[in-house]
Tab-separated table of C-alpha atoms in Angstrom:
chain	number	residue	atom	x	y	z
A	295	MET	CA	95.842	98.180	107.211
A	296	THR	CA	93.164	100.849	107.420
A	297	ALA	CA	92.454	102.423	104.060
A	298	THR	CA	90.843	105.854	104.068
A	299	THR	CA	89.195	107.212	100.964
A	300	SER	CA	87.726	110.617	100.314
A	301	THR	CA	85.259	111.843	97.732
A	302	GLN	CA	85.266	115.314	96.225
A	303	VAL	CA	82.018	116.742	94.911
A	304	LEU	CA	82.671	119.196	92.108
A	305	ALA	CA	80.240	121.800	90.970
A	306	ASN	CA	78.680	120.709	87.672
A	307	PRO	CA	78.181	123.297	84.930
A	308	ALA	CA	74.910	123.662	83.175
A	309	PRO	CA	74.100	120.712	80.895
A	310	THR	CA	75.989	120.876	77.604
A	311	ALA	CA	77.220	118.443	75.015
A	312	ARG	CA	79.955	117.484	77.483
A	313	THR	CA	77.534	116.111	80.098
A	314	ALA	CA	78.200	112.595	78.813
A	315	ARG	CA	81.734	112.709	80.271
A	316	PRO	CA	80.728	111.814	83.868
A	317	ALA	CA	78.941	108.752	82.454
A	318	ARG	CA	82.157	107.630	80.748
A	319	ASP	CA	84.135	108.351	83.905
A	320	SER	CA	81.731	106.163	85.885
A	321	PHE	CA	82.998	103.092	84.042
A	322	TRP	CA	86.385	103.147	85.775
A	323	THR	CA	84.875	103.813	89.208
A	324	ARG	CA	82.397	100.957	88.753
A	325	ILE	CA	85.156	98.606	87.611
A	326	ALA	CA	87.350	99.656	90.554
A	327	ALA	CA	84.451	98.960	92.933
A	328	GLU	CA	83.836	95.514	91.420
A	329	LEU	CA	87.505	94.590	91.627
A	330	ALA	CA	87.672	95.856	95.227
A	331	GLU	CA	84.667	93.676	96.090
A	332	ALA	CA	86.351	90.667	94.441
A	333	ILE	CA	89.493	91.292	96.481
A	334	GLY	CA	87.507	91.684	99.703
A	335	SER	CA	85.573	88.454	99.108
A	336	GLY	CA	88.749	86.470	98.468
A	337	ILE	CA	88.306	85.862	94.747
A	338	TYR	CA	91.705	87.508	94.377
A	339	PRO	CA	93.607	86.572	97.577
A	340	PRO	CA	96.621	88.486	98.961
A	341	GLY	CA	99.670	88.197	96.737
A	342	GLN	CA	97.772	87.018	93.659
A	343	ARG	CA	98.376	88.673	90.307
A	344	LEU	CA	95.281	90.239	88.771
A	345	PRO	CA	94.406	89.481	85.134
A	346	SER	CA	96.294	91.595	82.611
A	347	GLU	CA	95.007	94.988	81.523
A	348	HIS	CA	94.076	93.448	78.168
A	349	ALA	CA	92.124	90.629	79.837
A	350	LEU	CA	90.320	93.029	82.176
A	351	ALA	CA	89.491	95.353	79.275
A	352	GLU	CA	87.867	92.449	77.422
A	353	GLN	CA	86.095	91.261	80.572
A	354	PHE	CA	84.494	94.658	81.233
A	355	GLY	CA	84.127	95.746	77.615
A	356	VAL	CA	86.202	98.916	77.963
A	357	ASN	CA	89.559	100.187	76.723
A	358	ARG	CA	92.849	99.685	78.564
A	359	HIS	CA	93.034	103.359	79.562
A	360	THR	CA	89.843	102.896	81.618
A	361	ILE	CA	91.319	99.789	83.259
A	362	ARG	CA	94.502	101.710	84.111
A	363	ARG	CA	92.420	104.364	85.900
A	364	SER	CA	90.598	101.659	87.845
A	365	LEU	CA	93.842	99.958	88.884
A	366	ALA	CA	95.416	103.292	89.820
A	367	SER	CA	92.442	103.951	92.101
A	368	LEU	CA	92.847	100.558	93.794
A	369	CYS	CA	96.562	101.241	94.189
A	370	SER	CA	95.872	104.579	95.890
A	371	GLN	CA	93.565	102.755	98.330
A	372	GLY	CA	96.354	100.311	99.216
A	373	LEU	CA	94.485	97.302	97.821
A	374	VAL	CA	96.942	96.468	95.036
A	375	ARG	CA	100.499	97.223	93.989
A	376	ILE	CA	101.538	97.775	90.388
A	377	THR	CA	104.921	96.304	89.447
A	378	GLN	CA	106.310	97.658	86.198
A	379	GLY	CA	106.819	94.872	83.657
A	380	SER	CA	105.268	92.251	85.933
A	381	GLY	CA	101.647	93.148	86.592
A	382	THR	CA	99.234	94.174	89.323
A	383	TYR	CA	99.176	92.205	92.561
A	384	VAL	CA	96.790	92.153	95.517
A	385	GLU	CA	98.551	93.625	98.535
A	386	ASP	CA	99.197	91.402	101.501
A	387	PHE	CA	96.652	92.087	104.233
A	388	ALA	CA	97.681	94.191	107.193
A	389	VAL	CA	96.667	93.531	110.775
A	390	ASP	CA	96.111	96.202	113.395
A	391	LEU	CA	97.770	94.813	116.536
A	392	ALA	CA	97.581	96.493	119.919
A	393	LEU	CA	100.544	96.728	122.270
A	394	GLY	CA	98.927	97.071	125.666
A	395	LYS	CA	99.558	95.919	129.200
A	396	ARG	CA	97.635	92.666	128.763
A	397	VAL	CA	97.253	92.164	125.011
A	398	ARG	CA	98.291	88.676	123.836
A	399	HIS	CA	99.158	87.505	120.313
A	400	GLN	CA	96.077	85.339	119.803
A	401	GLN	CA	93.837	87.864	121.522
A	402	GLY	CA	95.076	90.652	119.249
A	403	LEU	CA	94.418	88.551	116.161
A	404	ALA	CA	90.969	87.574	117.414
A	405	GLN	CA	90.119	91.248	117.805
A	406	ALA	CA	91.085	91.677	114.139
A	407	GLY	CA	88.892	88.717	113.158
A	408	LEU	CA	91.834	86.432	112.386
A	409	ARG	CA	93.164	83.136	113.667
A	410	GLY	CA	96.828	82.622	114.393
A	411	SER	CA	99.420	81.101	116.655
A	412	LEU	CA	103.092	81.078	117.565
A	413	VAL	CA	105.360	78.439	116.050
A	414	VAL	CA	108.644	77.552	117.743
A	415	LEU	CA	111.518	77.627	115.258
A	416	GLN	CA	114.379	77.058	117.687
A	417	GLU	CA	114.942	76.276	121.364
A	418	GLN	CA	118.207	76.530	123.281
A	419	THR	CA	119.702	77.352	126.668
A	420	VAL	CA	121.956	80.426	126.712
A	421	ARG	CA	123.808	82.438	129.319
A	422	ALA	CA	122.468	85.856	130.268
A	423	THR	CA	124.446	88.753	128.867
A	424	SER	CA	124.827	91.796	131.072
A	425	ALA	CA	121.932	93.492	129.259
A	426	LEU	CA	119.627	90.478	129.610
A	427	ALA	CA	120.647	89.966	133.230
A	428	LYS	CA	119.755	93.576	133.999
A	429	ALA	CA	116.399	93.388	132.194
A	430	LEU	CA	115.372	90.069	133.772
A	431	GLN	CA	116.921	90.884	137.150
A	432	VAL	CA	119.053	87.740	137.282
A	433	PRO	CA	122.806	87.295	137.850
A	434	ALA	CA	125.029	87.655	134.794
A	435	ARG	CA	125.723	84.356	133.051
A	436	SER	CA	122.561	82.820	134.533
A	437	PRO	CA	120.907	80.188	132.325
A	438	LEU	CA	118.023	81.418	130.171
A	439	LEU	CA	115.621	79.626	127.874
A	440	GLN	CA	115.791	81.200	124.424
A	441	LEU	CA	112.970	80.608	121.955
A	442	ARG	CA	112.904	81.809	118.389
A	443	VAL	CA	109.276	81.861	117.285
A	444	ILE	CA	107.245	83.076	114.371
A	445	GLY	CA	103.813	84.624	114.789
A	446	GLN	CA	101.348	83.743	112.049
A	447	ALA	CA	97.858	84.786	111.019
A	448	GLU	CA	95.889	82.918	108.370
A	449	GLY	CA	99.134	81.384	107.101
A	450	GLN	CA	100.930	84.738	106.784
A	451	PRO	CA	104.028	85.447	108.911
A	452	LEU	CA	103.509	88.649	110.892
A	453	HIS	CA	106.562	88.671	113.127
A	454	VAL	CA	109.562	86.629	114.145
A	455	SER	CA	110.994	86.997	117.625
A	456	GLU	CA	113.683	85.956	120.064
A	457	ARG	CA	112.341	85.462	123.591
A	458	TYR	CA	114.249	84.872	126.818
A	459	PHE	CA	112.905	83.307	130.021
A	460	PRO	CA	114.672	82.710	133.365
A	461	LEU	CA	115.631	79.137	134.215
A	462	PRO	CA	114.868	76.917	136.017
A	463	ARG	CA	111.527	78.658	136.574
A	464	PHE	CA	110.379	78.104	133.008
A	465	GLU	CA	111.905	74.722	132.300
A	466	GLY	CA	109.634	72.930	129.823
A	467	LEU	CA	107.950	76.119	128.584
A	468	ALA	CA	108.960	75.373	124.993
A	469	THR	CA	106.986	72.125	125.028
A	470	MET	CA	103.810	73.935	126.094
A	471	VAL	CA	104.263	76.618	123.432
A	472	ARG	CA	104.733	73.947	120.765
A	473	GLU	CA	101.585	72.140	121.901
A	474	THR	CA	99.355	75.200	122.289
A	475	GLY	CA	100.870	77.868	120.035
A	476	SER	CA	100.601	80.250	122.978
A	477	ILE	CA	103.163	81.623	125.414
A	478	THR	CA	100.320	82.653	127.722
A	479	ALA	CA	99.285	79.002	127.990
A	480	GLY	CA	102.888	78.131	128.755
A	481	PHE	CA	103.008	80.713	131.526
A	482	THR	CA	99.748	79.414	132.978
A	483	ALA	CA	101.185	75.895	133.124
A	484	HIS	CA	104.127	77.333	135.077
A	485	GLY	CA	101.978	79.071	137.674
A	486	VAL	CA	101.778	82.536	136.089
A	487	ALA	CA	98.062	83.279	136.120
A	488	ASP	CA	98.479	86.786	134.705
A	489	TYR	CA	101.253	89.085	133.531
A	490	THR	CA	101.686	92.545	132.098
A	491	ARG	CA	103.932	94.352	129.678
A	492	ARG	CA	106.181	96.761	131.554
A	493	GLU	CA	107.692	98.496	128.534
A	494	SER	CA	108.026	98.395	124.755
A	495	ARG	CA	110.581	100.097	122.555
A	496	ILE	CA	109.866	100.411	118.841
A	497	THR	CA	112.339	101.256	116.074
A	498	ALA	CA	112.477	100.722	112.313
A	499	GLU	CA	115.362	98.918	110.674
A	500	LEU	CA	116.297	96.746	107.734
A	501	PRO	CA	116.088	93.012	108.535
A	502	ASP	CA	119.001	90.645	108.276
A	503	ALA	CA	118.795	87.801	105.758
A	504	ALA	CA	117.365	85.308	108.256
A	505	VAL	CA	114.548	87.585	109.438
A	506	ALA	CA	113.701	88.606	105.861
A	507	ALA	CA	113.465	84.959	104.819
A	508	GLU	CA	111.283	84.014	107.802
A	509	LEU	CA	108.958	86.947	107.107
A	510	ARG	CA	108.983	86.139	103.383
A	511	GLN	CA	109.910	89.662	102.375
A	512	PRO	CA	112.858	91.399	100.667
A	513	ALA	CA	115.780	92.376	102.882
A	514	THR	CA	115.428	95.900	101.448
A	515	ARG	CA	111.975	96.362	103.036
A	516	PRO	CA	112.090	97.826	106.584
A	517	VAL	CA	110.635	96.021	109.584
A	518	LEU	CA	109.445	97.278	112.946
A	519	LEU	CA	111.648	96.095	115.814
A	520	VAL	CA	109.824	95.869	119.156
A	521	GLU	CA	111.789	95.160	122.336
A	522	SER	CA	109.557	94.418	125.309
A	523	LEU	CA	109.642	93.261	128.917
A	524	ASN	CA	106.871	91.285	130.628
A	525	VAL	CA	106.480	90.884	134.386
A	526	ASP	CA	104.265	88.762	136.630
A	527	LEU	CA	101.794	90.251	139.092
A	528	ALA	CA	104.532	90.544	141.725
A	529	GLY	CA	106.523	92.711	139.326
A	530	THR	CA	109.167	90.034	138.684
A	531	PRO	CA	110.451	89.979	135.083
A	532	ILE	CA	109.504	86.756	133.314
A	533	GLU	CA	110.235	87.464	129.643
A	534	TRP	CA	112.347	89.783	127.529
A	535	ALA	CA	111.654	89.715	123.819
A	536	ARG	CA	112.926	91.163	120.590
A	537	ALA	CA	110.370	90.922	117.762
A	538	TRP	CA	110.631	91.952	114.122
A	539	PHE	CA	107.254	92.811	112.579
A	540	ALA	CA	106.646	92.842	108.830
A	541	GLY	CA	106.079	96.547	108.240
A	542	ASP	CA	103.633	96.098	105.355
A	543	ARG	CA	101.451	93.545	107.152
A	544	VAL	CA	101.174	95.041	110.620
A	545	LYS	CA	100.046	98.313	112.125
A	546	LEU	CA	100.964	98.605	115.798
A	547	THR	CA	98.695	100.553	118.127
A	548	ILE	CA	99.948	101.484	121.578
A	549	THR	CA	97.228	101.304	124.229
A	550	HIS	CA	97.522	103.045	127.575
A	551	ASP	CA	94.664	101.485	129.516
A	552	ASP	CA	95.130	99.176	132.490
A	553	GLU	CA	92.502	96.648	131.401
């Protein structure tokens, strides 16, 4: 998630007895900066509850009103969320992922400075519906390999997806994905040296119970649904996928280059 902050510079009146006010105000900005640094350095990791207002007030030697201003500032920056009656929690990190012609899951995470992989949750052989047959350019009722996978980064689930591959061309692909955590590696082992994304369709929707559980989020929080089609260098469809991205952990950027 990219947080953007702005600073307003206000004209200061001539020095009066009230000139001490900016000094008092600086306490909450300094505290907010120190807490932001602690969050950034991992002292308070994503999802962790911060100390109570009372504890923070004692720690910094200020009143609770000052702490509230500091926490409100962090909340406006998207660093924390304040839950009434529960406390203040560090927001889960958000990853900026690119959807381009040749952007891969691990490559996208590497560009964001993160490590991650795909984990196979389920493998089965299904028959192509009319929609899948049309997308993958195979006869209706043809056998397809279906994988349900979860994409992770630093232990956080970013997306869960259903992926379909024509059979028998990609027989054994699931084994390679399990071993490497990469569909690209699986394609390489099946003779696909390179492939591109032909199209992506993005919508927002509420997840069903299974997707919400796999993403570890409430079913009332929207997700981004991305439907995509990948083709090999000859233009033959090799994968159709439906992926649900956790909306508060991922920002999707559409790239239009051919690189």
